[in-house]
GROMACS .gro file of C-alpha atoms in nm:
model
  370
    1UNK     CA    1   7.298  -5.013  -5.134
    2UNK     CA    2   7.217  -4.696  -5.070
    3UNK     CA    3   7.119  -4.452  -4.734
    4UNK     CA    4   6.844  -4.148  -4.835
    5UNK     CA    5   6.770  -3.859  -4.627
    6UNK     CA    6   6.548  -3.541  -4.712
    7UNK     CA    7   6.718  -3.208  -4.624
    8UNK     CA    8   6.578  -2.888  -4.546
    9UNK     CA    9   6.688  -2.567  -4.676
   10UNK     CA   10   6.821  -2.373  -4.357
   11UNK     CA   11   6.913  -2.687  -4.158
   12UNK     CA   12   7.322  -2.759  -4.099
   13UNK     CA   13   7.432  -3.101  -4.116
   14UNK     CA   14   7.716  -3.328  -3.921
   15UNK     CA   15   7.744  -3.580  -4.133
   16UNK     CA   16   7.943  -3.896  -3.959
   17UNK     CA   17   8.031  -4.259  -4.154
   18UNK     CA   18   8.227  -4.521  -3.947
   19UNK     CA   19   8.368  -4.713  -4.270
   20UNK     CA   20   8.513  -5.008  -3.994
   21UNK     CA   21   8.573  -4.836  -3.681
   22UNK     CA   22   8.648  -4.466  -3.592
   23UNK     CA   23   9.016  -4.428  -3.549
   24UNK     CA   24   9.151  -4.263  -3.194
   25UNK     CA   25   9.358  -4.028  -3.424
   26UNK     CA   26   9.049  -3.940  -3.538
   27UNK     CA   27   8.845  -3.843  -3.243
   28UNK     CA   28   9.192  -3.632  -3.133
   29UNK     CA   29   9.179  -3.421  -3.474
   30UNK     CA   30   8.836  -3.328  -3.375
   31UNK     CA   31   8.894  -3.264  -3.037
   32UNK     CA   32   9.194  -3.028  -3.105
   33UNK     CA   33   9.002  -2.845  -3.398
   34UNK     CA   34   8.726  -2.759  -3.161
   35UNK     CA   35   8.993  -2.668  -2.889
   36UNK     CA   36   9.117  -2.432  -3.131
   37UNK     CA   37   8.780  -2.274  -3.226
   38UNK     CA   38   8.718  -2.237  -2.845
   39UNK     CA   39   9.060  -2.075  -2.809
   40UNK     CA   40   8.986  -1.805  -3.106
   41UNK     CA   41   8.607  -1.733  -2.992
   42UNK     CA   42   8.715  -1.641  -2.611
   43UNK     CA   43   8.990  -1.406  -2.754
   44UNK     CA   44   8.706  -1.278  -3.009
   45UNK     CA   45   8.967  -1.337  -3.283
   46UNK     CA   46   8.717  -1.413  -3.561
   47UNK     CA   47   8.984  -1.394  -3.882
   48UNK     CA   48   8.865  -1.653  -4.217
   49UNK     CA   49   8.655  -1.807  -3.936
   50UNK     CA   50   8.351  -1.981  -4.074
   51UNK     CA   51   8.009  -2.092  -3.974
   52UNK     CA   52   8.149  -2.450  -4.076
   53UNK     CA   53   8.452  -2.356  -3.835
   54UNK     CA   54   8.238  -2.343  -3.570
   55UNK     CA   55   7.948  -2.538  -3.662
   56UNK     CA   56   7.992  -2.788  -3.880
   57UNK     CA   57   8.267  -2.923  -3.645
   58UNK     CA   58   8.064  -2.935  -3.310
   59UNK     CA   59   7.794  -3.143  -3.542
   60UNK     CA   60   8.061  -3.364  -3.668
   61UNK     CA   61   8.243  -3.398  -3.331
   62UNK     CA   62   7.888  -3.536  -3.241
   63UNK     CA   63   7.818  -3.763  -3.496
   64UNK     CA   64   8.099  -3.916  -3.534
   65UNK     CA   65   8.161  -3.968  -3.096
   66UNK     CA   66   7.824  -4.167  -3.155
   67UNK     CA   67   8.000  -4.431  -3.342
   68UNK     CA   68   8.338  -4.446  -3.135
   69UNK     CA   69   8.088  -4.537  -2.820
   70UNK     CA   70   7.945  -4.728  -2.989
   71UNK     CA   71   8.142  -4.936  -3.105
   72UNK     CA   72   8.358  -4.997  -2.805
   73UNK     CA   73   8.019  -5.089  -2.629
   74UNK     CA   74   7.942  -5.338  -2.904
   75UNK     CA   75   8.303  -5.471  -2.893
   76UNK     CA   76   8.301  -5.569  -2.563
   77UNK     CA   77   7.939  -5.681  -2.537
   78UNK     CA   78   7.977  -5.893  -2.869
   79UNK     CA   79   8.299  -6.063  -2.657
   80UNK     CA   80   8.120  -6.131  -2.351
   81UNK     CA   81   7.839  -6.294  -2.557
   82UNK     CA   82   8.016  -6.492  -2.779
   83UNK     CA   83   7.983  -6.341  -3.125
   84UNK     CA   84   8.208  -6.203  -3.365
   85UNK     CA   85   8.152  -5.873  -3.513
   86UNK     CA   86   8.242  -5.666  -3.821
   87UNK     CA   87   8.106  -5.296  -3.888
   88UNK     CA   88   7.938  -5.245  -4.200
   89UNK     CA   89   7.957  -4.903  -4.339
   90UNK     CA   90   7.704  -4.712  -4.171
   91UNK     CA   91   7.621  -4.301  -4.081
   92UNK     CA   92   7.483  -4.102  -3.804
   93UNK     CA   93   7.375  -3.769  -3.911
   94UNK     CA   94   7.345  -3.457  -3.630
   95UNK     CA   95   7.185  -3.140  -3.716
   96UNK     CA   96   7.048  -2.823  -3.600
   97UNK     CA   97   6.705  -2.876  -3.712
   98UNK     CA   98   6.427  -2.684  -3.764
   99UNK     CA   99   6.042  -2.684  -3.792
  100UNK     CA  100   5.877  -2.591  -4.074
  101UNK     CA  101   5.513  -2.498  -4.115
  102UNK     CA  102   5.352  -2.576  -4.469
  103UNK     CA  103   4.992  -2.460  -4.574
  104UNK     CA  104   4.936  -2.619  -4.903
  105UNK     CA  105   5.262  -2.761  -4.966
  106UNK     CA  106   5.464  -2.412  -4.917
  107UNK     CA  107   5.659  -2.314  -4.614
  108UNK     CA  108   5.466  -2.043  -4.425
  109UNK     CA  109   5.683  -2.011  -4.111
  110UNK     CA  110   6.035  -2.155  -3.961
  111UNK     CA  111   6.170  -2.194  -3.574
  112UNK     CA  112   6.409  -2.356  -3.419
  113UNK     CA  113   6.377  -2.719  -3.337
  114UNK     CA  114   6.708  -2.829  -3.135
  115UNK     CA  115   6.958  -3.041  -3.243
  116UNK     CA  116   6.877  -3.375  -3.383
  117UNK     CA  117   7.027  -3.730  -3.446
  118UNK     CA  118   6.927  -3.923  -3.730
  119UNK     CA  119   7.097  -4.286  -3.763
  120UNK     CA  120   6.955  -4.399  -4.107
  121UNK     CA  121   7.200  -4.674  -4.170
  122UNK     CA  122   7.364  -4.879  -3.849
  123UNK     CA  123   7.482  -5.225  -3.963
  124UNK     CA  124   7.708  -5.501  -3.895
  125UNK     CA  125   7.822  -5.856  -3.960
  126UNK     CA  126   7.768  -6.116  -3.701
  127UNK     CA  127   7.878  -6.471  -3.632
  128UNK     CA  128   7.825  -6.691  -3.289
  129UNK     CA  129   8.172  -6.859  -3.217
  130UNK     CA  130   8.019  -7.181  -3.149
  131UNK     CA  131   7.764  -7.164  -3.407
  132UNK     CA  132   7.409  -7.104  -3.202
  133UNK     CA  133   7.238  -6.831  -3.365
  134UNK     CA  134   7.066  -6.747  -3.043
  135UNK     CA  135   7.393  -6.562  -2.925
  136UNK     CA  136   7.366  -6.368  -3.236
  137UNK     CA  137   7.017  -6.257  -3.185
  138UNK     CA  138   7.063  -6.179  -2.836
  139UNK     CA  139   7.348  -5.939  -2.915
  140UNK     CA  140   7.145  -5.770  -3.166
  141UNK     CA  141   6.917  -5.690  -2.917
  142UNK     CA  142   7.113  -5.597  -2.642
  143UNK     CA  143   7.285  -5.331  -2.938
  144UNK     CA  144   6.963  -5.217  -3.060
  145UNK     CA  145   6.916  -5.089  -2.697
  146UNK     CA  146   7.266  -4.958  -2.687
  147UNK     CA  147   7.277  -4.754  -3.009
  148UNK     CA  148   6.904  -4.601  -2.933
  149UNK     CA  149   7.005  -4.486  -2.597
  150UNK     CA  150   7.368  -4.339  -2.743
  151UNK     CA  151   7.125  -4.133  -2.966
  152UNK     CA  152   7.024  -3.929  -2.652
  153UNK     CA  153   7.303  -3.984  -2.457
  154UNK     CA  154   7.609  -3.888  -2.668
  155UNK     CA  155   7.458  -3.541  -2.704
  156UNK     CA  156   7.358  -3.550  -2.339
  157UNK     CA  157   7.730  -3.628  -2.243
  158UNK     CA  158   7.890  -3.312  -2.538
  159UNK     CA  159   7.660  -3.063  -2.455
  160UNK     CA  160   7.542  -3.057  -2.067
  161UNK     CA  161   7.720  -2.840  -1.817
  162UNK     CA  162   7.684  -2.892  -1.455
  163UNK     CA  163   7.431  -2.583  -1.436
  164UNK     CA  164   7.274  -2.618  -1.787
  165UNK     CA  165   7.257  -3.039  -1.805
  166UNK     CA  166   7.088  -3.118  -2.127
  167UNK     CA  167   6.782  -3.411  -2.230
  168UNK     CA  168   6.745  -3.523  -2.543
  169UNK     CA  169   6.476  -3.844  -2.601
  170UNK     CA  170   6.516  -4.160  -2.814
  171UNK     CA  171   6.294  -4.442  -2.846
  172UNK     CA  172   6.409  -4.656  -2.535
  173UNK     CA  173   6.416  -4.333  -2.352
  174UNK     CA  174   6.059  -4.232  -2.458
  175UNK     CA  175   5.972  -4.609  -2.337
  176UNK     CA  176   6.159  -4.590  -2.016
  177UNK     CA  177   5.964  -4.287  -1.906
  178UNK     CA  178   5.625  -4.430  -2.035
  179UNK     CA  179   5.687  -4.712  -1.825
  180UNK     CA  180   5.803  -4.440  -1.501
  181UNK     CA  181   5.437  -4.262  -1.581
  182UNK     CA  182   5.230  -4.610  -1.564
  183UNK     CA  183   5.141  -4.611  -1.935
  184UNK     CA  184   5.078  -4.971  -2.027
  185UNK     CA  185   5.366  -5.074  -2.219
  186UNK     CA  186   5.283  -5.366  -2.533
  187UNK     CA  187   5.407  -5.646  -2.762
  188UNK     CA  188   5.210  -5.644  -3.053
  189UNK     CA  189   5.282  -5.955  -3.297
  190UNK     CA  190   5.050  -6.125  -3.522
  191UNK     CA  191   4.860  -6.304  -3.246
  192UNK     CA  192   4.738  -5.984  -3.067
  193UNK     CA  193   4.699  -5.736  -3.268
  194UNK     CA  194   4.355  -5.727  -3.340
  195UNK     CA  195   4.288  -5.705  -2.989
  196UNK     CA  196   4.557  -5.467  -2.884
  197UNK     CA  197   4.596  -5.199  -3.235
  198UNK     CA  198   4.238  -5.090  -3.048
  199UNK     CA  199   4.365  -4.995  -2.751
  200UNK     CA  200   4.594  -4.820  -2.904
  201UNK     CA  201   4.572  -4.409  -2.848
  202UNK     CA  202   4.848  -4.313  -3.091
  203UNK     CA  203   4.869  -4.089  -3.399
  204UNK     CA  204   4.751  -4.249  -3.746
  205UNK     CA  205   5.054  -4.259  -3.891
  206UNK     CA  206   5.227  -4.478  -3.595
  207UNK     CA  207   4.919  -4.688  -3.605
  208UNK     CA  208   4.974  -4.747  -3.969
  209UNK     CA  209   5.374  -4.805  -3.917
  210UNK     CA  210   5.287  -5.071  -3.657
  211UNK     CA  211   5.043  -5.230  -3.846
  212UNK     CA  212   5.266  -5.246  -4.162
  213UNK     CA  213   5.515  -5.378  -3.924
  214UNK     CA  214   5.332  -5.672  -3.730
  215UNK     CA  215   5.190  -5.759  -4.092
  216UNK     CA  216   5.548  -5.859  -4.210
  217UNK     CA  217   5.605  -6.101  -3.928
  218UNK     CA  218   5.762  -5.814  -3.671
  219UNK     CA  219   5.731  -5.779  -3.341
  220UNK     CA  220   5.654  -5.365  -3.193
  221UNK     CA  221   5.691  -5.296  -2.880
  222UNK     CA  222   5.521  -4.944  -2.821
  223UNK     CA  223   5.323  -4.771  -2.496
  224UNK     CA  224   4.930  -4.747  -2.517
  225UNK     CA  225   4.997  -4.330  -2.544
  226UNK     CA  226   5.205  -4.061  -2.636
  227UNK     CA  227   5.445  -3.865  -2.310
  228UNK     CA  228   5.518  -3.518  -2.274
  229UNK     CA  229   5.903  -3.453  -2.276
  230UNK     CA  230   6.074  -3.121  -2.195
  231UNK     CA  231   5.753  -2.974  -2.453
  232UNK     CA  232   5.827  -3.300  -2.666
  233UNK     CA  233   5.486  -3.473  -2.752
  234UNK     CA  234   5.525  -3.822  -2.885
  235UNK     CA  235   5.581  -4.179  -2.894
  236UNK     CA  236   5.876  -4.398  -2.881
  237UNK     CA  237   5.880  -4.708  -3.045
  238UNK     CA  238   6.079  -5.039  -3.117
  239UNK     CA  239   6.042  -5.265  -3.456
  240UNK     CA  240   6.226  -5.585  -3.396
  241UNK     CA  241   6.276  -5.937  -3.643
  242UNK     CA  242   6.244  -6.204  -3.383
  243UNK     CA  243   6.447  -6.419  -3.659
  244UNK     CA  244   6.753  -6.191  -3.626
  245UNK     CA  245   6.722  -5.970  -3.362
  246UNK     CA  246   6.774  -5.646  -3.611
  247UNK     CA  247   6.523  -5.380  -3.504
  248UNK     CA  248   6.391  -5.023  -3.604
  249UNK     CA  249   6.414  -4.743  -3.287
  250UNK     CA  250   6.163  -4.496  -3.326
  251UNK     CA  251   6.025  -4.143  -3.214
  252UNK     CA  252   5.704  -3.987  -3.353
  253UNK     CA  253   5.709  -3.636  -3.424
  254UNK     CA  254   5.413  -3.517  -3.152
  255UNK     CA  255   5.121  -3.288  -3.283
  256UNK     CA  256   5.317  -3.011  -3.500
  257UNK     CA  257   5.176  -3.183  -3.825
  258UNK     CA  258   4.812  -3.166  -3.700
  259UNK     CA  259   4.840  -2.811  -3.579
  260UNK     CA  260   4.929  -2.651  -3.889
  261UNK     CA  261   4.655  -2.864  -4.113
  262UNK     CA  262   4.353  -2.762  -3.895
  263UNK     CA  263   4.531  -2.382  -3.874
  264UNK     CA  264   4.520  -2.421  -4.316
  265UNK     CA  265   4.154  -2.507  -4.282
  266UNK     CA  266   4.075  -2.278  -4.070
  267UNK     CA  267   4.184  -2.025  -4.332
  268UNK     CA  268   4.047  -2.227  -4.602
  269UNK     CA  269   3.683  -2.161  -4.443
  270UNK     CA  270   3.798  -1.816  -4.408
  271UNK     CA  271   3.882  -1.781  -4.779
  272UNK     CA  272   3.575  -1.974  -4.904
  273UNK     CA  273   3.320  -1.783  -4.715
  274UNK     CA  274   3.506  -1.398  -4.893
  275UNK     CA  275   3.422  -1.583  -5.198
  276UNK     CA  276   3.039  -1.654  -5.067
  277UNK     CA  277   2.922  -1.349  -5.021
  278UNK     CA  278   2.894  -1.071  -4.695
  279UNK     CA  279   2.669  -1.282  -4.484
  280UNK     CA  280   2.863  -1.589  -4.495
  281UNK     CA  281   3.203  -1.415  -4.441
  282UNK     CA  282   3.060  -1.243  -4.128
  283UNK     CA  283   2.942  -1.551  -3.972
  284UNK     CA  284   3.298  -1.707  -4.056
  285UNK     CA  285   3.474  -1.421  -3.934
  286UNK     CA  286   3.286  -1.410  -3.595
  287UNK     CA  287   3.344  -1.833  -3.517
  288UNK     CA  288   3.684  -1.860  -3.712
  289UNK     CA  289   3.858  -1.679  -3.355
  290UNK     CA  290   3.645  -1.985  -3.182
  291UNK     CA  291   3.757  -2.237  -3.403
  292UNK     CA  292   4.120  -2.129  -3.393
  293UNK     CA  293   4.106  -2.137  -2.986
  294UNK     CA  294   3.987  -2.471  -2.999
  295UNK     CA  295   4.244  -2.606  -3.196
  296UNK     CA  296   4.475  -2.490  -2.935
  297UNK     CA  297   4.283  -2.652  -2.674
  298UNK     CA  298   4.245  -2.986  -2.931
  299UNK     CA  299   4.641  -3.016  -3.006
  300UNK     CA  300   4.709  -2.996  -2.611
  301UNK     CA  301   4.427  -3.187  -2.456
  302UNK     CA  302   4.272  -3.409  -2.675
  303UNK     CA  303   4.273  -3.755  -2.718
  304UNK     CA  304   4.403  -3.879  -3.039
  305UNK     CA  305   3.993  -4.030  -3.086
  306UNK     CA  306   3.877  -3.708  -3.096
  307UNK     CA  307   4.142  -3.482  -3.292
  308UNK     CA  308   4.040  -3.754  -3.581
  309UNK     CA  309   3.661  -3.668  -3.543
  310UNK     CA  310   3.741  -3.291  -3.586
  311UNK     CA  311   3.915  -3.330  -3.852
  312UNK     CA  312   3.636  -3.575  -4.041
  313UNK     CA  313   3.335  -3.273  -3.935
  314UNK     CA  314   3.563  -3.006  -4.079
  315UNK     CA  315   3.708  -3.185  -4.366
  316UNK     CA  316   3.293  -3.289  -4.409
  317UNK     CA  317   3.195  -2.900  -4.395
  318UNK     CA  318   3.492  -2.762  -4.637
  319UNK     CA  319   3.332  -3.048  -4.916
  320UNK     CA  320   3.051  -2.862  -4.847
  321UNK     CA  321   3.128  -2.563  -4.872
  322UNK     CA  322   3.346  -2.645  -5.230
  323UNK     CA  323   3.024  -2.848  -5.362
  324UNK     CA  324   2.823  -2.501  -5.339
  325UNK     CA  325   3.052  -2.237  -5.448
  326UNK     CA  326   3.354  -2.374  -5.641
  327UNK     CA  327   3.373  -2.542  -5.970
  328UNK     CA  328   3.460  -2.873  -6.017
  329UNK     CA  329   3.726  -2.837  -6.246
  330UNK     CA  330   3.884  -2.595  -5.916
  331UNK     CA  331   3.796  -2.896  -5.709
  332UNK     CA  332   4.033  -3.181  -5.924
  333UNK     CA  333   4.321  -2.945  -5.941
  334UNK     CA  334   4.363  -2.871  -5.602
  335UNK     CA  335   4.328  -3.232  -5.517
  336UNK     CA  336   4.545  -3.328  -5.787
  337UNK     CA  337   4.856  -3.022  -5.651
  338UNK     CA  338   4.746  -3.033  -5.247
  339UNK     CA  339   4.656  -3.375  -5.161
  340UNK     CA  340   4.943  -3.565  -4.961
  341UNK     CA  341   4.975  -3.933  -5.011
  342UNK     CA  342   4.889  -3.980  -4.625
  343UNK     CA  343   4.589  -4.083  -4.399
  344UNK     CA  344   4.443  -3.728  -4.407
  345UNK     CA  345   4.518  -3.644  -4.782
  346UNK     CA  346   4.310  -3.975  -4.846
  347UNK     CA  347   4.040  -3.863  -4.629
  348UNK     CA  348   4.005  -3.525  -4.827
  349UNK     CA  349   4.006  -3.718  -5.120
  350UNK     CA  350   3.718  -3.955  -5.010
  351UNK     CA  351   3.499  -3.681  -4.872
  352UNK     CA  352   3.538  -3.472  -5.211
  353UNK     CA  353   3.438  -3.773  -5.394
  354UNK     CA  354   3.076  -3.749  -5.229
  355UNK     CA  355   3.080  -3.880  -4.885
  356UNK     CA  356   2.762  -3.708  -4.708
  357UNK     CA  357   2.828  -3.504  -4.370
  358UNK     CA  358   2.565  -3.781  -4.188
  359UNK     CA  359   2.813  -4.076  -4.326
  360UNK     CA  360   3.092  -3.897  -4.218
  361UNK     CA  361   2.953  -3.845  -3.880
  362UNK     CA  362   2.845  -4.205  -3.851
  363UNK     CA  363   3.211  -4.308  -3.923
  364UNK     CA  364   3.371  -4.065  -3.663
  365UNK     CA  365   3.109  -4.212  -3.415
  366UNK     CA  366   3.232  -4.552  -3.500
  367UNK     CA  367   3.591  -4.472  -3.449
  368UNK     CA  368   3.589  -4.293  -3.141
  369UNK     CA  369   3.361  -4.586  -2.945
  370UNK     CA  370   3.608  -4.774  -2.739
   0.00000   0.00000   0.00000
């Protein structure tokens, strides 16, 4: 059984595993390590000290005070419910992250993101004393809610000064404040979901997840929109197995990915229309300013209806534009090297394929009513 995470070149992990249980002696060996480092950098005495020195142990400190909370939470909740509990190997990872713009799968630009907590793997063995699997499934739920608001809350609690406090967001978080703002707040299960996925004013890619979800016999609780955090754009979510109480606690990315795809098209049109000839590259080069503002304006202000029907028109114009003055042979290779395996990347590939600019209209009219 195995835990898989992606890394990014630039990015510094904490990598934390509670094997059982993190051990006090354990949390004190951190705690005087960065005591030490705090010691050295306020005398400036920066002898064999390393970015791992500094670092690496603040991210580790972090990662691995997620799990000691944790589990003392779970402990005493699993005792006061009735259930028995063993921890199953499991990791929390904290980084400093960072966000990487792509325009045609390589990295164009980098910027800091913040510091991030990724719990991949979080498991554990439970047993109800007197046998009723009820008490099981209400402790998993009552430590699904614990562990996704430690994610925010652990780094809240290390890093937050009484002048500077820091906010950090997890999925019962991002629900908490959806619920605070009046966004409708919904249980989507088998028997509703063709009347409430509609409703629905989320990115694709959450839209697909619940869908995916509900479809295996899962329950999602998730807000009818996105919130705006601190300049955090997105969507908490919560994936739960009514049979066991085990659940998935999510957070959407916001609008970074859409951004930098309509900011590659945008100099897709630009590059297509040098190829064309004078005339067409003037035009271009008089609306591509326009079309770049708008984006701004789309990414900010928007509804998630509408961002999909720009990109369906401009996806619509670029086949255009490649049916007239590239070869088809150009054509399959970039589809074949570009093209994610995503919502989008499968629209592309559609509208290359010889979906009309009228169709595609039709269809964007279809999906934006209601």
């Amino acid at each position: 059984d195995t835990a898989t995470t992606n890394l990014t070149a630039g990015e510094y992990y904490g990598i934390g595993i509670d094997a059982g249980g993190i051990a006090p002696q354990t949390m004190l060996n951190s705690q005087a390590q960065l005591a030490n480092v705090q010691s050295r950098l306020q005398a400036q005495d920066f002898t064999g000290m390393t970015k791992d020195d500094i670092l690496g142990s603040l991210l580790y400190t972090t990662a691995i005070s997620y799990y000691a909370e944790y589990d003392m939470m779970d402990q005493t909740q699993a005792k006061v419910m009735g259930v028995v509990i063993a921890r199953v190997p499991s990791d929390a990872i904290f980084s400093v992250s960072l966000n990487v713009s792509y325009m045609f799968g390589a990295a164009t630009n980098v910027s800091e993101a913040g510091l991030k907590m990724d719990v991949q793997r979080n498991l554990e063995l439970t047993q109800a004393t007197d046998g009723n699997n009820n008490n099981v499934i209400q402790y998993m739920l009552a430590s699904g809610v614990n562990s996704s608001e430690l994610e925010n809350g652990v780094p809240e609690q290390l890093f937050s000064t009484p002048t500077n406090p820091v906010q950090g967001i997890s999925a019962v978080k991002a629900i908490q404040i959806a619920n605070n703002e009046g966004i409708p707040i919904y249980s989507v299960n088998q028997s509703n979901i063709s009347t409430i996925l509609p409703q629905l004013q989320l990115p694709s890619d959450v839209i697909s997840d619940i869908q995916n979800a509900v479809n295996a016999g899962e329950v999602v609780t998730v807000p009818k929109m996105q919130i705006t955090y601190n300049g955090w754009i997105g969507v908490g979510y919560i994936i739960i197995d009514s049979t066991t109480g085990a659940g998935s606690y999510m957070i959407s990315g916001g609008l970074g990915g859409a951004m930098i795809l309509m900011l590659a098209l945008g100099f897709a049109l630009l590059a297509l229309s040098i190829a064309a000839g004078p005339i067409v590259f003037a035009i271009v080069a008089v609306l591509l300013p326009l079309y770049l503002s708008f984006i701004g304006w789309l990414a900010l202000e928007a509804s998630p209806a509408a961002r999909d029907c720009v990109f369906v028109i401009t996806m619509a114009a670029i086949s255009l534009l490649f049916e007239v003055w590239v070869a088809d042979p150009l054509i399959d290779f970039w589809l074949e090297a570009y093209v994610p395996s995503s919502y989008i990347g499968q629209l592309i590939a559609v509208i290359f394929t010889g979906i009309h600019l009228t169709d595609i209209g039709e269809k964007c009219l279809d999906s934006t009513s209601p």
